């Protein structure tokens, strides 16, 4: 080979080959792919990009849109009382709702692996996800109804309360005309002192016949006892000429069973008694010279439960409805992550003597950390823009206390005709969501690289 030829071969060998153009897996040309993507890009621009850009621009103008307001609308985010309350509530939502929903999802996912009917349980827990926010809001508006006969939450709460603290049977009872009793401290006391050997009449009115206790029987006039004080407390309702005598026990009148009677002397209770089913009672001789008192506990209104949708509980109550809906979502994702955990690691830990709690805390949870992070971040993005549940569940009287940013955006834009401030709130919400979204994307990319 001549030197010239050798030099040419060397040049050809050293020259790097030009990179081949990457070919599509399906053989589709770029222009064809761009044409297919164009409708989606147009819709994305019209429905997402343009509204975001318009909101940013509109947030710098006044309510009418004619004058430039600068940063006044953004300054209102931190000076307006309604927006500040909404911001505080959003912080509560972001901190508690994703945490509680994820924790419940983790517990459900771990426990359902150990039961035979785990699949059926998962189906039941996940089922609320099939319900719209509107329907869930209507359901929980009824669940949180103040009336225990309508609201499930108060029906359960009142049932538990009444199990340990019996309510009064005579909340509406009170003295009638020409009564020997007078009001005192929520109860009633006799106007005159009583003496041994007397039969005291303590008539009351105000309890409907169908509301009387089932143990009540026809009242009986107590017979005097020389060494004691006797009496009768009853429902003195048969009045009028030829019907019954006022202040006297008539044959058709019912006694007040269980009514508590106290003998009070010099401000101290010296004796107590409880009325029998016919309303009769007996006090010992030491009650001589005392005034008889029917304490306020006899007339306490029945416990009506908690005001779930009141100012103090409305936000936790609505968060509870959100957790009811989204705990199933967290459970399904975490259960999928559990299925990917090598069982050898868990069995090895058990063989080495680790308890179930140690296995869960030191192996299961760390291995599920990526899945848990995705669930928490997804729910955080979701609760930042929560609107439906708050708008539907919170009544008008406490909607200000349950206010969130998305609801305040709606109110400013449509109810109060302040589109500039509404646009500023929407931009602020976008700025809050973007870091969380970027965190989620970066984590997903790291998972893909692994």
mmCIF file of C-alpha atoms in Angstrom, residues 25-421:
data_model
loop_
_atom_site.group_PDB
_atom_site.id
_atom_site.type_symbol
_atom_site.label_atom_id
_atom_site.label_comp_id
_atom_site.label_asym_id
_atom_site.label_seq_id
_atom_site.Cartn_x
_atom_site.Cartn_y
_atom_site.Cartn_z
ATOM 1 C CA UNK A 25 -40.809 3.257 16.936
ATOM 2 C CA UNK A 26 -43.978 3.299 14.864
ATOM 3 C CA UNK A 27 -42.299 4.828 11.819
ATOM 4 C CA UNK A 28 -44.369 8.006 12.119
ATOM 5 C CA UNK A 29 -42.872 11.167 10.678
ATOM 6 C CA UNK A 30 -42.489 14.226 12.859
ATOM 7 C CA UNK A 31 -44.811 16.301 10.739
ATOM 8 C CA UNK A 32 -47.542 13.661 10.974
ATOM 9 C CA UNK A 33 -47.059 13.399 14.757
ATOM 10 C CA UNK A 34 -47.245 17.192 15.068
ATOM 11 C CA UNK A 35 -50.506 17.254 13.087
ATOM 12 C CA UNK A 36 -52.053 14.691 15.408
ATOM 13 C CA UNK A 37 -50.878 16.606 18.487
ATOM 14 C CA UNK A 38 -52.077 19.968 17.163
ATOM 15 C CA UNK A 39 -55.763 19.644 18.261
ATOM 16 C CA UNK A 40 -54.689 18.677 21.774
ATOM 17 C CA UNK A 41 -52.209 21.552 21.907
ATOM 18 C CA UNK A 42 -54.865 24.014 20.713
ATOM 19 C CA UNK A 43 -57.291 22.807 23.409
ATOM 20 C CA UNK A 44 -54.537 22.948 26.028
ATOM 21 C CA UNK A 45 -53.721 26.505 25.050
ATOM 22 C CA UNK A 46 -57.371 27.583 24.950
ATOM 23 C CA UNK A 47 -58.434 25.900 28.192
ATOM 24 C CA UNK A 48 -55.265 26.130 30.306
ATOM 25 C CA UNK A 49 -52.569 28.480 29.011
ATOM 26 C CA UNK A 50 -54.838 31.370 27.971
ATOM 27 C CA UNK A 51 -56.915 31.389 31.207
ATOM 28 C CA UNK A 52 -53.742 31.359 33.292
ATOM 29 C CA UNK A 53 -52.238 34.232 31.313
ATOM 30 C CA UNK A 54 -55.483 36.211 31.413
ATOM 31 C CA UNK A 55 -55.794 35.701 35.173
ATOM 32 C CA UNK A 56 -52.258 36.943 35.724
ATOM 33 C CA UNK A 57 -52.933 40.081 33.676
ATOM 34 C CA UNK A 58 -56.389 40.650 35.209
ATOM 35 C CA UNK A 59 -54.980 40.416 38.731
ATOM 36 C CA UNK A 60 -53.188 43.737 38.189
ATOM 37 C CA UNK A 61 -56.373 45.670 37.345
ATOM 38 C CA UNK A 62 -59.181 47.043 39.468
ATOM 39 C CA UNK A 63 -62.703 45.667 39.782
ATOM 40 C CA UNK A 64 -63.958 47.329 36.590
ATOM 41 C CA UNK A 65 -60.869 46.350 34.602
ATOM 42 C CA UNK A 66 -60.315 49.917 33.410
ATOM 43 C CA UNK A 67 -57.618 51.034 35.847
ATOM 44 C CA UNK A 68 -54.238 49.517 36.652
ATOM 45 C CA UNK A 69 -54.173 48.514 40.336
ATOM 46 C CA UNK A 70 -50.618 47.249 40.559
ATOM 47 C CA UNK A 71 -50.098 44.945 43.529
ATOM 48 C CA UNK A 72 -53.140 46.204 45.448
ATOM 49 C CA UNK A 73 -55.085 43.015 44.726
ATOM 50 C CA UNK A 74 -52.199 40.894 46.009
ATOM 51 C CA UNK A 75 -51.887 43.125 49.072
ATOM 52 C CA UNK A 76 -55.542 42.350 49.813
ATOM 53 C CA UNK A 77 -54.638 38.672 50.152
ATOM 54 C CA UNK A 78 -52.970 39.465 53.460
ATOM 55 C CA UNK A 79 -55.182 42.301 54.702
ATOM 56 C CA UNK A 80 -58.721 41.128 53.899
ATOM 57 C CA UNK A 81 -60.180 39.232 56.893
ATOM 58 C CA UNK A 82 -62.081 36.762 54.729
ATOM 59 C CA UNK A 83 -59.016 35.843 52.674
ATOM 60 C CA UNK A 84 -56.837 35.547 55.781
ATOM 61 C CA UNK A 85 -59.351 33.141 57.346
ATOM 62 C CA UNK A 86 -59.411 31.165 54.099
ATOM 63 C CA UNK A 87 -55.616 30.993 54.063
ATOM 64 C CA UNK A 88 -55.509 29.746 57.663
ATOM 65 C CA UNK A 89 -58.110 27.083 56.890
ATOM 66 C CA UNK A 90 -56.174 26.005 53.811
ATOM 67 C CA UNK A 91 -53.121 25.471 56.004
ATOM 68 C CA UNK A 92 -55.220 23.302 58.328
ATOM 69 C CA UNK A 93 -56.480 21.354 55.310
ATOM 70 C CA UNK A 94 -52.989 20.819 53.876
ATOM 71 C CA UNK A 95 -51.560 19.678 57.212
ATOM 72 C CA UNK A 96 -54.309 17.357 58.424
ATOM 73 C CA UNK A 97 -56.407 16.056 55.510
ATOM 74 C CA UNK A 98 -53.593 14.366 53.496
ATOM 75 C CA UNK A 99 -51.923 13.087 56.672
ATOM 76 C CA UNK A 100 -55.054 11.488 58.116
ATOM 77 C CA UNK A 101 -56.196 10.059 54.758
ATOM 78 C CA UNK A 102 -52.756 8.567 54.075
ATOM 79 C CA UNK A 103 -52.452 7.144 57.602
ATOM 80 C CA UNK A 104 -55.865 5.476 57.351
ATOM 81 C CA UNK A 105 -55.025 4.188 53.867
ATOM 82 C CA UNK A 106 -51.795 2.680 55.206
ATOM 83 C CA UNK A 107 -53.579 1.014 58.120
ATOM 84 C CA UNK A 108 -56.313 -0.377 55.887
ATOM 85 C CA UNK A 109 -53.833 -1.631 53.283
ATOM 86 C CA UNK A 110 -51.679 -3.432 55.870
ATOM 87 C CA UNK A 111 -54.562 -4.951 57.838
ATOM 88 C CA UNK A 112 -56.561 -6.131 54.820
ATOM 89 C CA UNK A 113 -53.602 -8.272 53.751
ATOM 90 C CA UNK A 114 -54.210 -10.460 56.785
ATOM 91 C CA UNK A 115 -57.954 -11.127 56.482
ATOM 92 C CA UNK A 116 -59.841 -13.374 54.116
ATOM 93 C CA UNK A 117 -62.387 -10.737 53.164
ATOM 94 C CA UNK A 118 -59.748 -8.080 52.512
ATOM 95 C CA UNK A 119 -60.814 -7.552 48.897
ATOM 96 C CA UNK A 120 -64.421 -6.916 49.900
ATOM 97 C CA UNK A 121 -63.267 -4.460 52.576
ATOM 98 C CA UNK A 122 -61.106 -2.591 50.062
ATOM 99 C CA UNK A 123 -64.074 -2.376 47.724
ATOM 100 C CA UNK A 124 -66.241 -0.845 50.440
ATOM 101 C CA UNK A 125 -63.555 1.666 51.479
ATOM 102 C CA UNK A 126 -62.825 2.646 47.873
ATOM 103 C CA UNK A 127 -66.497 2.969 46.931
ATOM 104 C CA UNK A 128 -66.844 6.645 48.058
ATOM 105 C CA UNK A 129 -64.395 7.573 45.302
ATOM 106 C CA UNK A 130 -67.163 6.752 42.828
ATOM 107 C CA UNK A 131 -69.354 9.464 44.396
ATOM 108 C CA UNK A 132 -69.066 13.033 43.181
ATOM 109 C CA UNK A 133 -68.095 15.825 45.566
ATOM 110 C CA UNK A 134 -71.597 17.260 45.191
ATOM 111 C CA UNK A 135 -73.252 14.009 46.269
ATOM 112 C CA UNK A 136 -70.784 13.536 49.133
ATOM 113 C CA UNK A 137 -71.470 17.080 50.316
ATOM 114 C CA UNK A 138 -75.222 16.468 50.373
ATOM 115 C CA UNK A 139 -74.731 13.177 52.227
ATOM 116 C CA UNK A 140 -72.592 14.749 54.931
ATOM 117 C CA UNK A 141 -74.831 17.786 55.239
ATOM 118 C CA UNK A 142 -77.447 15.278 56.412
ATOM 119 C CA UNK A 143 -74.970 13.282 58.494
ATOM 120 C CA UNK A 144 -74.012 16.409 60.446
ATOM 121 C CA UNK A 145 -77.600 17.611 60.974
ATOM 122 C CA UNK A 146 -78.099 19.000 64.485
ATOM 123 C CA UNK A 147 -81.302 16.989 65.071
ATOM 124 C CA UNK A 148 -80.363 13.495 66.374
ATOM 125 C CA UNK A 149 -83.449 12.125 64.654
ATOM 126 C CA UNK A 150 -81.964 13.180 61.285
ATOM 127 C CA UNK A 151 -78.198 13.448 61.671
ATOM 128 C CA UNK A 152 -76.312 10.156 62.011
ATOM 129 C CA UNK A 153 -73.333 11.785 63.758
ATOM 130 C CA UNK A 154 -75.461 13.274 66.528
ATOM 131 C CA UNK A 155 -77.622 10.156 66.772
ATOM 132 C CA UNK A 156 -74.502 8.136 67.612
ATOM 133 C CA UNK A 157 -73.057 10.849 69.849
ATOM 134 C CA UNK A 158 -76.286 11.306 71.808
ATOM 135 C CA UNK A 159 -76.685 7.537 72.134
ATOM 136 C CA UNK A 160 -73.221 7.201 73.653
ATOM 137 C CA UNK A 161 -73.792 10.219 75.924
ATOM 138 C CA UNK A 162 -77.148 8.973 77.210
ATOM 139 C CA UNK A 163 -75.608 5.578 77.964
ATOM 140 C CA UNK A 164 -73.426 7.158 80.649
ATOM 141 C CA UNK A 165 -75.493 10.232 81.563
ATOM 142 C CA UNK A 166 -79.243 9.726 81.752
ATOM 143 C CA UNK A 167 -81.251 12.703 80.530
ATOM 144 C CA UNK A 168 -84.198 14.199 82.393
ATOM 145 C CA UNK A 169 -87.708 12.965 81.663
ATOM 146 C CA UNK A 170 -89.356 16.295 82.544
ATOM 147 C CA UNK A 171 -87.530 19.090 80.645
ATOM 148 C CA UNK A 172 -90.684 21.170 80.103
ATOM 149 C CA UNK A 173 -92.277 20.741 83.516
ATOM 150 C CA UNK A 174 -93.028 23.906 85.515
ATOM 151 C CA UNK A 175 -95.448 25.123 88.224
ATOM 152 C CA UNK A 176 -98.969 26.047 87.168
ATOM 153 C CA UNK A 177 -101.423 28.585 88.557
ATOM 154 C CA UNK A 178 -101.665 29.018 92.335
ATOM 155 C CA UNK A 179 -98.721 26.668 92.798
ATOM 156 C CA UNK A 180 -96.949 26.237 96.147
ATOM 157 C CA UNK A 181 -93.658 26.250 94.202
ATOM 158 C CA UNK A 182 -91.510 29.127 93.027
ATOM 159 C CA UNK A 183 -88.564 29.152 90.611
ATOM 160 C CA UNK A 184 -85.021 29.044 91.995
ATOM 161 C CA UNK A 185 -81.721 28.344 90.195
ATOM 162 C CA UNK A 186 -83.226 26.359 87.342
ATOM 163 C CA UNK A 187 -85.372 24.293 89.718
ATOM 164 C CA UNK A 188 -88.328 24.981 91.983
ATOM 165 C CA UNK A 189 -88.693 25.314 95.768
ATOM 166 C CA UNK A 190 -91.693 25.427 98.098
ATOM 167 C CA UNK A 191 -92.717 28.879 99.277
ATOM 168 C CA UNK A 192 -93.284 27.673 102.848
ATOM 169 C CA UNK A 193 -91.355 25.304 105.095
ATOM 170 C CA UNK A 194 -92.781 21.834 105.676
ATOM 171 C CA UNK A 195 -93.437 20.022 108.945
ATOM 172 C CA UNK A 196 -93.518 16.386 109.953
ATOM 173 C CA UNK A 197 -96.940 14.822 109.709
ATOM 174 C CA UNK A 198 -97.816 16.911 106.658
ATOM 175 C CA UNK A 199 -98.702 15.591 103.196
ATOM 176 C CA UNK A 200 -97.135 18.029 100.728
ATOM 177 C CA UNK A 201 -98.538 18.600 97.246
ATOM 178 C CA UNK A 202 -96.023 19.474 94.510
ATOM 179 C CA UNK A 203 -98.105 19.859 91.329
ATOM 180 C CA UNK A 204 -96.452 20.628 87.970
ATOM 181 C CA UNK A 205 -97.636 21.110 84.411
ATOM 182 C CA UNK A 206 -96.056 21.322 80.959
ATOM 183 C CA UNK A 207 -95.288 17.702 80.049
ATOM 184 C CA UNK A 208 -97.360 16.339 77.182
ATOM 185 C CA UNK A 209 -99.151 13.085 78.019
ATOM 186 C CA UNK A 210 -97.318 11.217 75.262
ATOM 187 C CA UNK A 211 -93.978 12.466 76.658
ATOM 188 C CA UNK A 212 -94.532 11.095 80.164
ATOM 189 C CA UNK A 213 -92.230 8.212 81.192
ATOM 190 C CA UNK A 214 -93.576 4.765 80.464
ATOM 191 C CA UNK A 215 -93.336 3.828 84.143
ATOM 192 C CA UNK A 216 -95.727 6.615 85.207
ATOM 193 C CA UNK A 217 -99.005 5.432 86.787
ATOM 194 C CA UNK A 218 -102.010 7.258 88.188
ATOM 195 C CA UNK A 219 -100.971 9.646 90.936
ATOM 196 C CA UNK A 220 -101.938 8.915 94.547
ATOM 197 C CA UNK A 221 -102.420 11.429 97.362
ATOM 198 C CA UNK A 222 -99.768 10.509 99.952
ATOM 199 C CA UNK A 223 -101.072 9.721 103.420
ATOM 200 C CA UNK A 224 -99.689 11.777 106.328
ATOM 201 C CA UNK A 225 -97.124 10.087 108.602
ATOM 202 C CA UNK A 226 -96.665 11.577 112.106
ATOM 203 C CA UNK A 227 -92.886 11.053 112.193
ATOM 204 C CA UNK A 228 -92.121 11.872 108.555
ATOM 205 C CA UNK A 229 -92.892 14.213 105.702
ATOM 206 C CA UNK A 230 -94.840 12.702 102.832
ATOM 207 C CA UNK A 231 -96.012 14.169 99.562
ATOM 208 C CA UNK A 232 -96.912 13.729 95.931
ATOM 209 C CA UNK A 233 -95.497 15.289 92.777
ATOM 210 C CA UNK A 234 -97.672 14.835 89.726
ATOM 211 C CA UNK A 235 -98.905 16.224 86.409
ATOM 212 C CA UNK A 236 -101.772 18.502 87.422
ATOM 213 C CA UNK A 237 -103.383 18.918 84.034
ATOM 214 C CA UNK A 238 -107.123 18.201 84.548
ATOM 215 C CA UNK A 239 -108.496 21.681 85.134
ATOM 216 C CA UNK A 240 -111.850 23.297 84.722
ATOM 217 C CA UNK A 241 -115.314 22.970 86.197
ATOM 218 C CA UNK A 242 -116.422 19.384 86.437
ATOM 219 C CA UNK A 243 -113.115 18.045 85.063
ATOM 220 C CA UNK A 244 -110.677 18.205 87.924
ATOM 221 C CA UNK A 245 -109.636 20.211 90.916
ATOM 222 C CA UNK A 246 -106.624 22.550 90.656
ATOM 223 C CA UNK A 247 -103.835 21.597 93.053
ATOM 224 C CA UNK A 248 -105.465 18.285 94.027
ATOM 225 C CA UNK A 249 -104.712 14.763 92.772
ATOM 226 C CA UNK A 250 -107.418 13.606 90.362
ATOM 227 C CA UNK A 251 -108.014 10.039 89.278
ATOM 228 C CA UNK A 252 -106.799 10.518 85.674
ATOM 229 C CA UNK A 253 -103.571 12.362 86.503
ATOM 230 C CA UNK A 254 -100.142 10.717 86.378
ATOM 231 C CA UNK A 255 -97.337 10.876 88.924
ATOM 232 C CA UNK A 256 -93.763 11.964 88.130
ATOM 233 C CA UNK A 257 -91.721 8.787 88.618
ATOM 234 C CA UNK A 258 -88.076 9.320 89.529
ATOM 235 C CA UNK A 259 -88.500 13.007 90.401
ATOM 236 C CA UNK A 260 -85.754 13.999 92.851
ATOM 237 C CA UNK A 261 -86.845 15.953 95.945
ATOM 238 C CA UNK A 262 -84.404 17.673 98.317
ATOM 239 C CA UNK A 263 -85.047 19.068 101.788
ATOM 240 C CA UNK A 264 -83.052 22.287 102.152
ATOM 241 C CA UNK A 265 -82.483 23.914 105.540
ATOM 242 C CA UNK A 266 -80.225 26.938 106.014
ATOM 243 C CA UNK A 267 -78.836 26.500 102.517
ATOM 244 C CA UNK A 268 -77.853 22.847 103.041
ATOM 245 C CA UNK A 269 -79.507 19.664 101.778
ATOM 246 C CA UNK A 270 -80.482 17.636 104.844
ATOM 247 C CA UNK A 271 -82.448 14.864 103.152
ATOM 248 C CA UNK A 272 -83.341 13.590 99.682
ATOM 249 C CA UNK A 273 -85.994 11.338 98.216
ATOM 250 C CA UNK A 274 -87.036 10.010 94.848
ATOM 251 C CA UNK A 275 -90.670 9.850 93.782
ATOM 252 C CA UNK A 276 -92.267 6.465 93.154
ATOM 253 C CA UNK A 277 -94.117 5.627 89.939
ATOM 254 C CA UNK A 278 -97.305 7.155 91.398
ATOM 255 C CA UNK A 279 -95.436 10.341 92.381
ATOM 256 C CA UNK A 280 -95.401 9.735 96.126
ATOM 257 C CA UNK A 281 -92.295 10.311 98.267
ATOM 258 C CA UNK A 282 -91.259 10.221 101.921
ATOM 259 C CA UNK A 283 -88.661 12.284 103.781
ATOM 260 C CA UNK A 284 -87.299 11.567 107.297
ATOM 261 C CA UNK A 285 -87.996 13.644 110.423
ATOM 262 C CA UNK A 286 -84.762 15.642 110.042
ATOM 263 C CA UNK A 287 -86.413 17.439 107.106
ATOM 264 C CA UNK A 288 -88.775 19.134 109.559
ATOM 265 C CA UNK A 289 -88.737 22.904 109.012
ATOM 266 C CA UNK A 290 -86.983 22.645 105.649
ATOM 267 C CA UNK A 291 -88.082 23.882 102.239
ATOM 268 C CA UNK A 292 -88.584 21.193 99.596
ATOM 269 C CA UNK A 293 -86.673 21.732 96.385
ATOM 270 C CA UNK A 294 -87.049 20.100 92.996
ATOM 271 C CA UNK A 295 -83.470 20.560 91.693
ATOM 272 C CA UNK A 296 -82.660 21.706 88.154
ATOM 273 C CA UNK A 297 -81.424 18.227 87.215
ATOM 274 C CA UNK A 298 -85.080 17.128 87.051
ATOM 275 C CA UNK A 299 -85.755 19.626 84.258
ATOM 276 C CA UNK A 300 -82.552 19.568 82.213
ATOM 277 C CA UNK A 301 -83.128 19.683 78.492
ATOM 278 C CA UNK A 302 -82.236 16.429 76.727
ATOM 279 C CA UNK A 303 -78.705 16.319 75.342
ATOM 280 C CA UNK A 304 -78.874 17.310 71.682
ATOM 281 C CA UNK A 305 -75.361 16.405 70.579
ATOM 282 C CA UNK A 306 -72.631 18.580 69.088
ATOM 283 C CA UNK A 307 -73.024 21.462 66.704
ATOM 284 C CA UNK A 308 -70.903 19.789 64.017
ATOM 285 C CA UNK A 309 -71.445 22.608 61.542
ATOM 286 C CA UNK A 310 -70.975 25.388 64.068
ATOM 287 C CA UNK A 311 -68.050 27.836 63.915
ATOM 288 C CA UNK A 312 -65.684 25.722 66.023
ATOM 289 C CA UNK A 313 -66.213 22.285 64.444
ATOM 290 C CA UNK A 314 -67.208 22.990 60.844
ATOM 291 C CA UNK A 315 -63.695 22.697 59.357
ATOM 292 C CA UNK A 316 -62.793 19.405 61.144
ATOM 293 C CA UNK A 317 -66.228 18.042 60.196
ATOM 294 C CA UNK A 318 -65.697 18.814 56.507
ATOM 295 C CA UNK A 319 -62.169 17.373 56.641
ATOM 296 C CA UNK A 320 -63.779 14.200 58.019
ATOM 297 C CA UNK A 321 -66.001 13.945 54.952
ATOM 298 C CA UNK A 322 -62.961 14.458 52.699
ATOM 299 C CA UNK A 323 -61.060 11.683 54.487
ATOM 300 C CA UNK A 324 -64.088 9.409 54.050
ATOM 301 C CA UNK A 325 -63.841 9.936 50.301
ATOM 302 C CA UNK A 326 -60.076 9.802 49.770
ATOM 303 C CA UNK A 327 -58.866 7.222 52.289
ATOM 304 C CA UNK A 328 -59.828 4.554 49.738
ATOM 305 C CA UNK A 329 -57.661 6.220 47.092
ATOM 306 C CA UNK A 330 -54.681 6.179 49.466
ATOM 307 C CA UNK A 331 -55.386 2.568 50.445
ATOM 308 C CA UNK A 332 -55.382 1.309 46.834
ATOM 309 C CA UNK A 333 -52.069 3.007 45.960
ATOM 310 C CA UNK A 334 -50.410 1.840 49.166
ATOM 311 C CA UNK A 335 -51.729 -1.688 48.684
ATOM 312 C CA UNK A 336 -50.127 -1.722 45.211
ATOM 313 C CA UNK A 337 -46.842 -0.661 46.826
ATOM 314 C CA UNK A 338 -47.182 -3.384 49.458
ATOM 315 C CA UNK A 339 -47.562 -5.989 46.739
ATOM 316 C CA UNK A 340 -44.122 -5.017 45.413
ATOM 317 C CA UNK A 341 -42.279 -5.435 48.732
ATOM 318 C CA UNK A 342 -40.116 -8.612 48.761
ATOM 319 C CA UNK A 343 -41.658 -10.994 51.267
ATOM 320 C CA UNK A 344 -38.212 -12.422 52.019
ATOM 321 C CA UNK A 345 -37.262 -9.225 53.841
ATOM 322 C CA UNK A 346 -40.303 -9.396 56.072
ATOM 323 C CA UNK A 347 -39.846 -13.086 56.839
ATOM 324 C CA UNK A 348 -36.147 -12.596 57.540
ATOM 325 C CA UNK A 349 -36.946 -9.867 60.037
ATOM 326 C CA UNK A 350 -39.487 -12.091 61.777
ATOM 327 C CA UNK A 351 -36.995 -14.954 61.918
ATOM 328 C CA UNK A 352 -34.458 -12.592 63.527
ATOM 329 C CA UNK A 353 -36.976 -11.925 66.292
ATOM 330 C CA UNK A 354 -38.567 -8.674 65.185
ATOM 331 C CA UNK A 355 -42.144 -8.111 66.318
ATOM 332 C CA UNK A 356 -44.943 -7.094 63.976
ATOM 333 C CA UNK A 357 -44.717 -3.464 65.079
ATOM 334 C CA UNK A 358 -40.956 -3.431 64.450
ATOM 335 C CA UNK A 359 -41.430 -5.026 61.028
ATOM 336 C CA UNK A 360 -44.057 -2.437 60.173
ATOM 337 C CA UNK A 361 -42.089 0.564 61.461
ATOM 338 C CA UNK A 362 -38.577 -0.359 60.333
ATOM 339 C CA UNK A 363 -39.182 -2.294 57.108
ATOM 340 C CA UNK A 364 -42.677 -1.836 55.688
ATOM 341 C CA UNK A 365 -42.941 1.936 56.123
ATOM 342 C CA UNK A 366 -39.406 2.745 54.841
ATOM 343 C CA UNK A 367 -39.937 0.598 51.753
ATOM 344 C CA UNK A 368 -43.289 2.290 51.176
ATOM 345 C CA UNK A 369 -41.821 5.786 51.609
ATOM 346 C CA UNK A 370 -41.874 6.608 47.844
ATOM 347 C CA UNK A 371 -45.505 5.529 47.537
ATOM 348 C CA UNK A 372 -46.500 7.375 50.702
ATOM 349 C CA UNK A 373 -44.805 10.531 49.406
ATOM 350 C CA UNK A 374 -46.704 10.332 46.108
ATOM 351 C CA UNK A 375 -50.020 9.849 47.939
ATOM 352 C CA UNK A 376 -49.415 12.721 50.364
ATOM 353 C CA UNK A 377 -48.275 15.124 47.649
ATOM 354 C CA UNK A 378 -51.205 14.222 45.390
ATOM 355 C CA UNK A 379 -53.664 14.822 48.219
ATOM 356 C CA UNK A 380 -51.945 18.101 49.120
ATOM 357 C CA UNK A 381 -52.476 19.354 45.572
ATOM 358 C CA UNK A 382 -56.062 18.193 45.764
ATOM 359 C CA UNK A 383 -56.882 19.944 49.062
ATOM 360 C CA UNK A 384 -55.275 23.218 48.000
ATOM 361 C CA UNK A 385 -58.138 23.661 45.551
ATOM 362 C CA UNK A 386 -60.915 22.147 47.682
ATOM 363 C CA UNK A 387 -64.217 23.906 47.042
ATOM 364 C CA UNK A 388 -67.203 21.614 46.579
ATOM 365 C CA UNK A 389 -67.406 20.082 50.046
ATOM 366 C CA UNK A 390 -66.975 23.391 51.849
ATOM 367 C CA UNK A 391 -69.540 25.163 49.679
ATOM 368 C CA UNK A 392 -72.181 22.449 50.126
ATOM 369 C CA UNK A 393 -71.673 21.251 53.699
ATOM 370 C CA UNK A 394 -71.014 24.517 55.543
ATOM 371 C CA UNK A 395 -74.297 26.394 56.246
ATOM 372 C CA UNK A 396 -74.480 30.122 55.598
ATOM 373 C CA UNK A 397 -74.150 30.858 59.312
ATOM 374 C CA UNK A 398 -70.682 29.265 59.524
ATOM 375 C CA UNK A 399 -69.447 29.428 55.924
ATOM 376 C CA UNK A 400 -67.173 32.336 56.827
ATOM 377 C CA UNK A 401 -65.516 30.166 59.490
ATOM 378 C CA UNK A 402 -65.060 27.261 57.049
ATOM 379 C CA UNK A 403 -63.835 29.484 54.224
ATOM 380 C CA UNK A 404 -60.975 28.282 51.959
ATOM 381 C CA UNK A 405 -59.131 30.001 49.126
ATOM 382 C CA UNK A 406 -61.090 28.359 46.313
ATOM 383 C CA UNK A 407 -64.398 29.292 47.953
ATOM 384 C CA UNK A 408 -63.187 32.854 48.580
ATOM 385 C CA UNK A 409 -62.163 33.050 44.906
ATOM 386 C CA UNK A 410 -65.716 32.106 43.925
ATOM 387 C CA UNK A 411 -67.251 34.597 46.339
ATOM 388 C CA UNK A 412 -65.009 37.477 45.280
ATOM 389 C CA UNK A 413 -65.504 36.787 41.589
ATOM 390 C CA UNK A 414 -69.247 36.095 41.492
ATOM 391 C CA UNK A 415 -70.903 37.287 44.701
ATOM 392 C CA UNK A 416 -68.900 40.429 45.506
ATOM 393 C CA UNK A 417 -67.994 41.410 41.910
ATOM 394 C CA UNK A 418 -64.265 41.817 42.566
ATOM 395 C CA UNK A 419 -62.654 39.935 39.640
ATOM 396 C CA UNK A 420 -59.279 41.575 40.242
ATOM 397 C CA UNK A 421 -58.943 40.098 43.728
#
